[in-house]
mmCIF file of C-alpha atoms and ligand atoms in Angstrom:
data_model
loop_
_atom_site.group_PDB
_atom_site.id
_atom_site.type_symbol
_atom_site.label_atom_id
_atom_site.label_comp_id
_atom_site.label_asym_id
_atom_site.label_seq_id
_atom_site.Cartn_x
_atom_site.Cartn_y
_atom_site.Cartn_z
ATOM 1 C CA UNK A 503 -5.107 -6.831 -23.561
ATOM 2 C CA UNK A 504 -3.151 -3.273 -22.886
ATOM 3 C CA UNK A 505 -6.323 -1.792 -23.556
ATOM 4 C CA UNK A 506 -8.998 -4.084 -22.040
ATOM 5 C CA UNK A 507 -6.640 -3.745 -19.015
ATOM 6 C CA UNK A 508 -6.253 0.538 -19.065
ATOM 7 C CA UNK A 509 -10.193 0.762 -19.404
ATOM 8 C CA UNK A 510 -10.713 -1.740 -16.699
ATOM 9 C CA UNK A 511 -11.729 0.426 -13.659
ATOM 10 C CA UNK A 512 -9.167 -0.549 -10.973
ATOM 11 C CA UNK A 513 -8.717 -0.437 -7.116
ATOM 12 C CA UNK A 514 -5.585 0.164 -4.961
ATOM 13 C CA UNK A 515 -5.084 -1.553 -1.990
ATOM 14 C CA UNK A 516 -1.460 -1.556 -1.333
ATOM 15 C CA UNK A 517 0.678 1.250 -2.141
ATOM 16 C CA UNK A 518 2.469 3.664 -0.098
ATOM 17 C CA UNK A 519 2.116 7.632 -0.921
ATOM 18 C CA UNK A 520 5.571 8.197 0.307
ATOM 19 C CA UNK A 521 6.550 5.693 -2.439
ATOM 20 C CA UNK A 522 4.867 7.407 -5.167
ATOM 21 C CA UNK A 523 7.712 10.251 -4.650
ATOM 22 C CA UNK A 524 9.108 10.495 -8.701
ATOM 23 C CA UNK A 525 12.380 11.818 -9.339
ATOM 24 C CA UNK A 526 11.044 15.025 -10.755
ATOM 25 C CA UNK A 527 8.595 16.348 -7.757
ATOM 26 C CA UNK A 528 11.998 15.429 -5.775
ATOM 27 C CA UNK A 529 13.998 17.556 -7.053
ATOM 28 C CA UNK A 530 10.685 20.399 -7.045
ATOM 29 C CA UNK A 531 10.505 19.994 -3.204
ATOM 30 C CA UNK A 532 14.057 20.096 -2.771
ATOM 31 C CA UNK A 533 14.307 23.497 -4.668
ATOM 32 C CA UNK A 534 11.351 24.454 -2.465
ATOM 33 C CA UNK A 535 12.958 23.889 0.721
ATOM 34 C CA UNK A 536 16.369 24.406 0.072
ATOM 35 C CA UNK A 537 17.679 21.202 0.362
ATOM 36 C CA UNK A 538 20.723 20.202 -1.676
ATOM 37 C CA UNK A 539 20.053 16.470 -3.324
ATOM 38 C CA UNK A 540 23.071 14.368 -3.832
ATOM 39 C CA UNK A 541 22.203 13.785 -7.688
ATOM 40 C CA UNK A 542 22.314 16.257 -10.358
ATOM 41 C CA UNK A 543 19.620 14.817 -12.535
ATOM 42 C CA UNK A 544 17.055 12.730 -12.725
ATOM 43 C CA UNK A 545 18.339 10.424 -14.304
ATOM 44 C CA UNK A 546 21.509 9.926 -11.948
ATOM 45 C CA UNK A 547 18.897 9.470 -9.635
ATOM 46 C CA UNK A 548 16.813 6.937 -10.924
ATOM 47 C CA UNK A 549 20.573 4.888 -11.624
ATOM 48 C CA UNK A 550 21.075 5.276 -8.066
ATOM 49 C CA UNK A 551 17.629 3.195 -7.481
ATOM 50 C CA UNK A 552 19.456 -0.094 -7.514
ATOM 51 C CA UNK A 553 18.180 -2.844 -4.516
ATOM 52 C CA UNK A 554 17.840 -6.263 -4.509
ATOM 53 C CA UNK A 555 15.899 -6.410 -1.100
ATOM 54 C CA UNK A 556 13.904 -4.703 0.835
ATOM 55 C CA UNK A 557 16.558 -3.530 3.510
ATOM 56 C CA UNK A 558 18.504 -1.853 0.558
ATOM 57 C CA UNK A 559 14.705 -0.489 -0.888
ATOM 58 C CA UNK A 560 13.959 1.349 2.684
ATOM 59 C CA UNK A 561 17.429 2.883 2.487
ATOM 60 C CA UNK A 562 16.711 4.616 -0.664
ATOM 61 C CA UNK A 563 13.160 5.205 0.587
ATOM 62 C CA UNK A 564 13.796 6.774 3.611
ATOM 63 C CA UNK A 565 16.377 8.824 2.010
ATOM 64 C CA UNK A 566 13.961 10.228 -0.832
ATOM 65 C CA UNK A 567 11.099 10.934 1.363
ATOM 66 C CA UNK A 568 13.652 13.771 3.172
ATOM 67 C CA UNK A 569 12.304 16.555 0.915
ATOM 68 C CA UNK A 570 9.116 16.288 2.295
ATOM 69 C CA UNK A 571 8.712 18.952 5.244
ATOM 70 C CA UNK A 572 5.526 20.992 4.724
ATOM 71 C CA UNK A 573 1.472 20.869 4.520
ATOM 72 C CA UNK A 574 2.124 21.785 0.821
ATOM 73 C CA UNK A 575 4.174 18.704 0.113
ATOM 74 C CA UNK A 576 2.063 15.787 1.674
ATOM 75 C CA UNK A 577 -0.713 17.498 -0.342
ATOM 76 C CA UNK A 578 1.463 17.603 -3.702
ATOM 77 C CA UNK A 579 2.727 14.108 -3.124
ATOM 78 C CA UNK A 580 -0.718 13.005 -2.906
ATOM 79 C CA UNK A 581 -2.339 14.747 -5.439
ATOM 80 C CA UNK A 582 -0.043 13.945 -7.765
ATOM 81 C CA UNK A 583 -0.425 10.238 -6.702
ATOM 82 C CA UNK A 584 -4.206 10.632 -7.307
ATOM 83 C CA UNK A 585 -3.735 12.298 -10.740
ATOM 84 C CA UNK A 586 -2.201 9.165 -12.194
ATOM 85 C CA UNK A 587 -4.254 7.274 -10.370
ATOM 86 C CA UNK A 588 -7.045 8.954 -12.017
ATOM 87 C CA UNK A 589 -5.286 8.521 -15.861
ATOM 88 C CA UNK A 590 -5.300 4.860 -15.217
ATOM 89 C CA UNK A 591 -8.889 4.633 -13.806
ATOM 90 C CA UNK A 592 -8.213 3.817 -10.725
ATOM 91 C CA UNK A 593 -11.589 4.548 -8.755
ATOM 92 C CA UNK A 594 -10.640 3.708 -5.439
ATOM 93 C CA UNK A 595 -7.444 3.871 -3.656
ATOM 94 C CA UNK A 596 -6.737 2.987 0.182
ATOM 95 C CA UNK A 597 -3.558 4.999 0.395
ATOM 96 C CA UNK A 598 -1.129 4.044 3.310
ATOM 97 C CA UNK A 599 1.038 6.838 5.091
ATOM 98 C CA UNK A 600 4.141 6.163 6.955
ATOM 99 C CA UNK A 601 3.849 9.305 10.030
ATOM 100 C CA UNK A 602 6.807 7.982 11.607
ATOM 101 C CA UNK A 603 8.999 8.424 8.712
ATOM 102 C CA UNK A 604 8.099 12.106 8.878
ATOM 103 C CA UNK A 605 7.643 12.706 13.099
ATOM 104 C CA UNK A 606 11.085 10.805 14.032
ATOM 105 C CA UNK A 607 12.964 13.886 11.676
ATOM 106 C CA UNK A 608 10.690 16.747 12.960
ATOM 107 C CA UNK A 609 7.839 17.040 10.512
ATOM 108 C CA UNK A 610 4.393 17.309 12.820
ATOM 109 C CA UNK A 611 1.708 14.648 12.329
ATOM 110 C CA UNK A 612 -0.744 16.770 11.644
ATOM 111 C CA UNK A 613 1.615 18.458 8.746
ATOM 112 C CA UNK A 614 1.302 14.930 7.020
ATOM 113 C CA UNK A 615 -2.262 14.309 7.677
ATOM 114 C CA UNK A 616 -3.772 17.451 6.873
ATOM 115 C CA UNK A 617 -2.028 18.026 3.578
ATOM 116 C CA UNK A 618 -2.811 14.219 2.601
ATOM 117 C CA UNK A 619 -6.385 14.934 3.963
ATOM 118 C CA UNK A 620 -7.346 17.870 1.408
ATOM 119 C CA UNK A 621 -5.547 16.217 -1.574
ATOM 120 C CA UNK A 622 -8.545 13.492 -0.964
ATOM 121 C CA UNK A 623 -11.070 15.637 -0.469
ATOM 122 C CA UNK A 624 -9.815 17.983 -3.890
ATOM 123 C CA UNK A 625 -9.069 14.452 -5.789
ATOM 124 C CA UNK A 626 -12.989 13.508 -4.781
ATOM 125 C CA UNK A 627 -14.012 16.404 -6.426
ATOM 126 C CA UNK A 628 -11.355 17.466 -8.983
ATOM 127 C CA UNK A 629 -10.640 13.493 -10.973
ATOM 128 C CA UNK A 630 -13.526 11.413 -9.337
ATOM 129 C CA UNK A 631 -11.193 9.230 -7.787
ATOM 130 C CA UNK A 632 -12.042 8.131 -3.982
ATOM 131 C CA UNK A 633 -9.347 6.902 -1.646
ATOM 132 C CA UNK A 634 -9.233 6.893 1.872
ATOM 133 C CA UNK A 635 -6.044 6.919 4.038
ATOM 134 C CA UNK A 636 -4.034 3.669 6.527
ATOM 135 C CA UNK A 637 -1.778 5.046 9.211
ATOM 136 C CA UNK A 638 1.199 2.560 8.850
ATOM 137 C CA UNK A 639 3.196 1.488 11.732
ATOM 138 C CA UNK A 640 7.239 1.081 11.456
ATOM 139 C CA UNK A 641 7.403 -2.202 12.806
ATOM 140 C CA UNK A 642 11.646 -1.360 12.828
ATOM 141 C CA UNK A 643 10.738 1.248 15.651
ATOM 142 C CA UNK A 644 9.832 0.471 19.463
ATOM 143 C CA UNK A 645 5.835 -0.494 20.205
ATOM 144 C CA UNK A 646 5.913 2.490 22.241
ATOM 145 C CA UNK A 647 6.217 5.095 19.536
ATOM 146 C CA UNK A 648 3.626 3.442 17.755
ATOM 147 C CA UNK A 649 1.483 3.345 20.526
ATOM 148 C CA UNK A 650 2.296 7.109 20.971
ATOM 149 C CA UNK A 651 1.462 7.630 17.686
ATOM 150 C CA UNK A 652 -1.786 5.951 17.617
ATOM 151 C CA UNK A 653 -2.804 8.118 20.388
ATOM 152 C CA UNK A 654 -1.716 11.118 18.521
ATOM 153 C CA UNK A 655 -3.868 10.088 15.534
ATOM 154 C CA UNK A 656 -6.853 9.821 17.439
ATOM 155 C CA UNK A 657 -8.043 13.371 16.807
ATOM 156 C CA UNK A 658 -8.103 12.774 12.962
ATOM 157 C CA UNK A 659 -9.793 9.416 13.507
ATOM 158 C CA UNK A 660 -12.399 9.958 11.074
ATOM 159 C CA UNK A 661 -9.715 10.473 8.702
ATOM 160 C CA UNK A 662 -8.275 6.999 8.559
ATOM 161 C CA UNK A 663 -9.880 4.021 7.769
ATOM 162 C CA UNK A 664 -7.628 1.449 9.523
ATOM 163 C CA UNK A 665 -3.788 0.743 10.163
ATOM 164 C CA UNK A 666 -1.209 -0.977 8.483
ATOM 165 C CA UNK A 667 2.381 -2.222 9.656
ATOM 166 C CA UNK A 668 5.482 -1.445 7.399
ATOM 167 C CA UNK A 669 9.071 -1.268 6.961
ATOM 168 C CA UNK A 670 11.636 -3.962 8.154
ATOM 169 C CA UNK A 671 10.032 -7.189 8.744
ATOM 170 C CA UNK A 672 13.225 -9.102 9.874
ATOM 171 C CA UNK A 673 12.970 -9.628 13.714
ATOM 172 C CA UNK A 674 9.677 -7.594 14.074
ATOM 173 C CA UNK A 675 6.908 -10.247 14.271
ATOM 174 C CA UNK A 676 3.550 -8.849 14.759
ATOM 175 C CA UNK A 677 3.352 -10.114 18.043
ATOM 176 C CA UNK A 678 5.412 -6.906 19.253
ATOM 177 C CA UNK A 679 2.341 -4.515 18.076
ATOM 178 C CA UNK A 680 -0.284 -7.229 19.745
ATOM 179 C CA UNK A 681 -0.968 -4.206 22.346
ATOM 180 C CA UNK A 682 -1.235 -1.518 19.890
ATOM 181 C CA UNK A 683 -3.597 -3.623 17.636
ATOM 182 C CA UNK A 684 -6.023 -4.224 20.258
ATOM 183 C CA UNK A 685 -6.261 -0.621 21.085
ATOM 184 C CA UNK A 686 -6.547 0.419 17.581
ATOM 185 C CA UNK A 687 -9.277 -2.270 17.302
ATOM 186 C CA UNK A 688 -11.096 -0.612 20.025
ATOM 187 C CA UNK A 689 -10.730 2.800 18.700
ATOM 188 C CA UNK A 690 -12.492 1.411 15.571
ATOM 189 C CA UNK A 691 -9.660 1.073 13.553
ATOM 190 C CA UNK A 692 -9.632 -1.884 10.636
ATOM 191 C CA UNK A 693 -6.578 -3.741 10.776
ATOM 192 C CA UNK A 694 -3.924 -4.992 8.194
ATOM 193 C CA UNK A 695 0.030 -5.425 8.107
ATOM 194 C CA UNK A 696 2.040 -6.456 5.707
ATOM 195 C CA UNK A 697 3.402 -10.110 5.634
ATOM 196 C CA UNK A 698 6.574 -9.097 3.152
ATOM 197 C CA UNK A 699 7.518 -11.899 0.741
ATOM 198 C CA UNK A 700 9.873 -14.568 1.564
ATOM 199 C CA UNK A 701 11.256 -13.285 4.859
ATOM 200 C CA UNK A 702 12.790 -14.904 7.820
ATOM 201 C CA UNK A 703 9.910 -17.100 9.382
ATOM 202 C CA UNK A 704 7.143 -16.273 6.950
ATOM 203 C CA UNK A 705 4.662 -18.622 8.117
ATOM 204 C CA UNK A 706 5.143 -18.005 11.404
ATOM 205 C CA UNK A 707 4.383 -13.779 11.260
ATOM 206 C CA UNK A 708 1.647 -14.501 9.166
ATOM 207 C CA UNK A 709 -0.095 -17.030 11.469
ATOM 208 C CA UNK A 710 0.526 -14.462 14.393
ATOM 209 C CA UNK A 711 -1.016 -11.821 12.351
ATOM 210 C CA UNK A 712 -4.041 -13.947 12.121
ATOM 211 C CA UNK A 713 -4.626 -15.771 15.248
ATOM 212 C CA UNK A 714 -2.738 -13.721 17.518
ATOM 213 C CA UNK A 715 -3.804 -9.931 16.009
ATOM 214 C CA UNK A 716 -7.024 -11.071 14.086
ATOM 215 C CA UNK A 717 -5.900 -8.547 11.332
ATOM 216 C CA UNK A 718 -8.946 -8.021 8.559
ATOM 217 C CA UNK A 719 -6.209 -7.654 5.343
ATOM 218 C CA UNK A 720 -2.862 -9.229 5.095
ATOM 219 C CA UNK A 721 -0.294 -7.018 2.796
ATOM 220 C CA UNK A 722 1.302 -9.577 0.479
ATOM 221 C CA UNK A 723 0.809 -12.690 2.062
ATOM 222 C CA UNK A 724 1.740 -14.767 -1.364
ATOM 223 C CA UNK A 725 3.887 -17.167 1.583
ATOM 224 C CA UNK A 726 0.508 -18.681 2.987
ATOM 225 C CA UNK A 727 1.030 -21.229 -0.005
ATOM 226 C CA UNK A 728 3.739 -23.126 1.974
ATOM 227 C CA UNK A 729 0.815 -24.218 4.806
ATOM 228 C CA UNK A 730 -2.302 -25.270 3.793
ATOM 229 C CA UNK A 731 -3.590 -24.320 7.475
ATOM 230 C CA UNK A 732 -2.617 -20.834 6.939
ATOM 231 C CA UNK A 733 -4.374 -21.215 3.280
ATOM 232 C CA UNK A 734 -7.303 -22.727 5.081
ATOM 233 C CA UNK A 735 -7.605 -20.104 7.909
ATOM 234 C CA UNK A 736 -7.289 -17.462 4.934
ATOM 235 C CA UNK A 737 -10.702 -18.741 3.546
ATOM 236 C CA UNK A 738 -12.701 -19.622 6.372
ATOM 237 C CA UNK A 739 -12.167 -15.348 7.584
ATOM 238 C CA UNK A 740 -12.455 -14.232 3.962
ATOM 239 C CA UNK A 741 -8.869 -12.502 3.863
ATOM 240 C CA UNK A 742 -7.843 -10.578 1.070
ATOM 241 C CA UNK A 743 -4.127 -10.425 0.278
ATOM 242 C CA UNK A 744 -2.840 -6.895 -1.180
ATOM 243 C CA UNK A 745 0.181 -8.674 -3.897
ATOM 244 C CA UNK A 746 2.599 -6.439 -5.743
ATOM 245 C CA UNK A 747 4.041 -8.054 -8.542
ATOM 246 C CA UNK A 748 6.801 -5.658 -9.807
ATOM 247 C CA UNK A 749 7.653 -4.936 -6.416
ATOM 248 C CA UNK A 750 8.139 -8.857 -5.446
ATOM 249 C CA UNK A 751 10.772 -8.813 -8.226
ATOM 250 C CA UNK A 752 12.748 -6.399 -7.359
ATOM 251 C CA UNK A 753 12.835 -7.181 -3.330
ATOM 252 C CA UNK A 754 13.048 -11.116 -4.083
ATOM 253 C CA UNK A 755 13.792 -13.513 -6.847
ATOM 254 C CA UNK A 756 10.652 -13.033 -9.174
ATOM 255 C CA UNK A 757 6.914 -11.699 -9.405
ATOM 256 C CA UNK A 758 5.936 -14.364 -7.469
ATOM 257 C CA UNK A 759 3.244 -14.551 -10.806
ATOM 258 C CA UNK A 760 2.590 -18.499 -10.580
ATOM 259 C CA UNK A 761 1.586 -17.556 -6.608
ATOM 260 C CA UNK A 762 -0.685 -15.518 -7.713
ATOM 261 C CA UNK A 763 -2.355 -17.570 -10.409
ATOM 262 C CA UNK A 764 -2.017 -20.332 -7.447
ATOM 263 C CA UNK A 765 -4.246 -18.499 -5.127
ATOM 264 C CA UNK A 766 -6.680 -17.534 -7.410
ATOM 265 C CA UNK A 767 -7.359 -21.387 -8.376
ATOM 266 C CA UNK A 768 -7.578 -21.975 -4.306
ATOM 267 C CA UNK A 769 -10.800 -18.685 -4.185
ATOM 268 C CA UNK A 770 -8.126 -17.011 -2.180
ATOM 269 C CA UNK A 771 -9.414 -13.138 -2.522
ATOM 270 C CA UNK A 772 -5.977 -11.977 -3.963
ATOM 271 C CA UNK A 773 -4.979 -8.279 -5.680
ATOM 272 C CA UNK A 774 -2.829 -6.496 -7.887
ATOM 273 C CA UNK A 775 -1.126 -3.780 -6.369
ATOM 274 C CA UNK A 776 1.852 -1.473 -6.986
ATOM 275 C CA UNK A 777 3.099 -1.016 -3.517
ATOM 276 C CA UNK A 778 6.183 1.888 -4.408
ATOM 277 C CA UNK A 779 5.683 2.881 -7.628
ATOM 278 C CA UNK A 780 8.213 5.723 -8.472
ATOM 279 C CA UNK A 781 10.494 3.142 -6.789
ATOM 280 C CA UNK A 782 9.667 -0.247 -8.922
ATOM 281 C CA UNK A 783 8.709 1.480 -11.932
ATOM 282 C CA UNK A 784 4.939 0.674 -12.072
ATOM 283 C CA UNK A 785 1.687 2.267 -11.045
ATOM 284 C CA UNK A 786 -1.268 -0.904 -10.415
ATOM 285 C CA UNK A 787 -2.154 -0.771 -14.272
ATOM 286 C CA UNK A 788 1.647 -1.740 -15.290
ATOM 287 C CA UNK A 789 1.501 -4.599 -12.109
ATOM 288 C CA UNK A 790 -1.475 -6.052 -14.054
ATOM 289 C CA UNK A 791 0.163 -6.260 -17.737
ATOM 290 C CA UNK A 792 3.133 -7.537 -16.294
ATOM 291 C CA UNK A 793 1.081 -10.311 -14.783
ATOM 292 C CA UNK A 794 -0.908 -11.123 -17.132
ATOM 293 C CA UNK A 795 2.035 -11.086 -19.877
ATOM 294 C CA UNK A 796 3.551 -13.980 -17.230
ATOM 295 C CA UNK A 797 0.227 -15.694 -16.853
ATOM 296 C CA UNK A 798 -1.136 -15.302 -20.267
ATOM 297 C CA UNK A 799 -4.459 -14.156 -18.111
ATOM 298 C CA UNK A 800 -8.002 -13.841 -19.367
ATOM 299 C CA UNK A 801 -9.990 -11.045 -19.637
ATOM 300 C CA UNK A 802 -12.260 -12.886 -17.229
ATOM 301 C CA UNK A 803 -9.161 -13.660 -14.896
ATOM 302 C CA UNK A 804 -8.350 -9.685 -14.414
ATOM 303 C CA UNK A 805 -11.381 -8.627 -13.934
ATOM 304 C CA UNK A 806 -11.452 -10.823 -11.026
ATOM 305 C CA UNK A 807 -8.695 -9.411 -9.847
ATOM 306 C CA UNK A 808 -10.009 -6.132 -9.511
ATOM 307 C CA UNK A 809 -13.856 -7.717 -8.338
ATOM 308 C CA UNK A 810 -11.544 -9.411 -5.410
ATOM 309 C CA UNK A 811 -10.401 -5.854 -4.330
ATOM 310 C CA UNK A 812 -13.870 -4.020 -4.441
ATOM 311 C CA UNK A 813 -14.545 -6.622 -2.216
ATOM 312 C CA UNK A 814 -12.325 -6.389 0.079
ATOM 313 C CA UNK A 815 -11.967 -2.772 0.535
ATOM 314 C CA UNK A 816 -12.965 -0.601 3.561
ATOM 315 C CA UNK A 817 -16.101 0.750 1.763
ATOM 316 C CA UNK A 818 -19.779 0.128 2.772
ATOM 317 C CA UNK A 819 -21.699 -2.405 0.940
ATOM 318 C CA UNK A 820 -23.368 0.127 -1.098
ATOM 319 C CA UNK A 821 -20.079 1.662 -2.899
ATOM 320 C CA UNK A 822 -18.616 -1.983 -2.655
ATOM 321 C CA UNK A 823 -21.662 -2.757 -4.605
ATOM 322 C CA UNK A 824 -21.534 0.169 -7.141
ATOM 323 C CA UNK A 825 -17.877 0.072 -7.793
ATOM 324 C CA UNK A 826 -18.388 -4.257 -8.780
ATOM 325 C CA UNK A 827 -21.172 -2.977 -10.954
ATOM 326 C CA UNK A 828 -18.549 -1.265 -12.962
ATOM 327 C CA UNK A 829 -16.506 -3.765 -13.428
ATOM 328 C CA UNK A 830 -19.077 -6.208 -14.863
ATOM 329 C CA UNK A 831 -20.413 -3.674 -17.080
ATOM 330 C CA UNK A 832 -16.946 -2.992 -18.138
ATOM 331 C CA UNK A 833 -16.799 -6.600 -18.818
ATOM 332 C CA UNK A 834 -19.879 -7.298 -20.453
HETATM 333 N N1 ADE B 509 7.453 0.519 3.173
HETATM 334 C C1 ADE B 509 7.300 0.976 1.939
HETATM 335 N N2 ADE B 509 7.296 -0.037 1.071
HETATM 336 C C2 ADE B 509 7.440 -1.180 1.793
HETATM 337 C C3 ADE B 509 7.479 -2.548 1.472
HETATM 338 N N3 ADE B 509 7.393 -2.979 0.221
HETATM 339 N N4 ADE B 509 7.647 -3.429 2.474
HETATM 340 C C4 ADE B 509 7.758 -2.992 3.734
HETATM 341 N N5 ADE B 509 7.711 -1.723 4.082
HETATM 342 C C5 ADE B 509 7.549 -0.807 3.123
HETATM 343 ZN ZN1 ZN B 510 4.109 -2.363 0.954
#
């Protein structure tokens, strides 16, 4: 099955570049820009990776993502993203980028996006892999600054593909972005957010991020199980749900694998993501052994998987069509 599943060409919905940051290019950027880490080794700082939710997984995440201050970086960060994404066939990757993270301590949007930019373009060319990038929104920050930033992205529009919401979901419904939503709808931006697992009023967020934003994706999502209307609404707009295994069991009480295997029975267009991967330990190929080691999964059953996320990516029907192709001739 380790085999079947590192051949098996594989798409990325959910995962965060800024969370793809390992230990090692850390400490490189650091030396680059003269900033003195806190940890001597790696290893002290992978031990110093220790959260059991996702308030104490920002802290370390915010924290990490310090080093990065140049065009040189973003495009190093992603590259090196897109080089393992490469090793474990990943052919196409919709990347999300947090310019917030990076603007609110002095590092210029278009820093981020134009070193993130040409690490696409060189990954196209260089490893065959295709991704294309989602501005995230920190949903912890005011709706002004994301409106502010929306506006600011608007020169690079052709560079992004649609917008996502992030970061700390407690008391941040996505009601508060219902403004900036329906002007990045009309700027032609697609529209997802995540619906983190088991978090104060669940249901309710993820019913306002469908009848209230009309959002094309839902990030996670697994919670829709606990009301058959949300289940119901899922279906009847053909939602796909962006799960991260590994990263559900570090941030709540398990994988959330029998979910998973749930929403598959239901036709529910769910994926296998890895969400932060230097973080959780696991790039999209580990998330699917893990789950199928929990769910005993058929060869049939991950290839699914990876059919439901061709079809729900940002792609035209064309490369939608190509990329399912490979799967079933991977298959077969
Ligand atoms: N930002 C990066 N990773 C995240 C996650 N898992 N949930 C919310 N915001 C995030
Ligand atoms: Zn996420």
């Amino acid at each position: 099955m380790k085999d079947f599943i590192a051949g098996l060409p594989k798409c990325e919905l959910h995962l965060h570049i800024e969370g793809t940051l390992e230990p090692e290019l850390k400490f490189d950027l650091a030396r680059r820009n003269g900033i003195a880490l806190p940890y001597t080794s790696v290893e002290e700082m992978r031990a110093a990776y220790s959260f059991d939710d996702l308030p104490s997984f920002l802290t370390v995440y915010y924290e990490g993502m310090q080093v990065l201050r140049t065009e040189p970086d973003f495009y190093d960060l992603a590259m090196a993203y897109l080089r393992k994404a490469a090793e474990q066939n990943v052919r196409y990757a919709e990347i999300f980028f947090d310019p917030q993270a990076h603007t609110s301590r002095g590092v210029p949007f278009d820093v981020v996006i134009r070193g993130l930019r040409r690490a696409l373009i060189d990954a196209d060319r260089q490893l065959g892999v295709r991704a294309q990038l989602i501005m995230c929104f920190l949903r912890d920050f005011q709706a002004e600054y994301a409106m502010a930033t929306l506006l600011e992205s608007l020169p690079y529009k052709e560079w992004i593909v649609g917008i996502g919401l992030d970061s700390d979901e407690k008391g941040n419904p996505p009601a508060k972005f219902a403004a900036v939503y329906e002007r990045a709808r009309q700027e032609g931006y697609l529209l997802t957010m995540h619906c983190d697992v088991d978090q104060d009023n669940s249901i309710e967020h993820i019913r306002q991020a469908i009848e209230e934003i009309g959002v094309d994706r839902i990030d996670h999502g697994v919670n829709i199980l606990e009301d058959q209307r949300l289940v119901d609404l899922v279906l009847a707009r053909g939602i796909g749900l962006t799960c991260c295994p590994i990263s559900n069991g570090y941030v709540t009480d398990s994988m959330k694998a029998e979910g998973i295997r749930k929403l598959m029975e239901l036709g529910v267009r769910v994926t296998v993501n890895s969400d932060d991967p230097a973080y959780f330990n696991g790039y999209v190929g580990e998330n699917l052994v893990a789950l199928q080691e929990e769910l005993q999964l058929t060869r049939e059953e991950l290839a699914r998987l990876e059919r439901n996320a061709f079809e729900i990516t940002w792609l035209p029907r064309h490369l939608k069509d190509a990329y399912l192709a490979e799967v079933d001739a991977y298959l077969a």
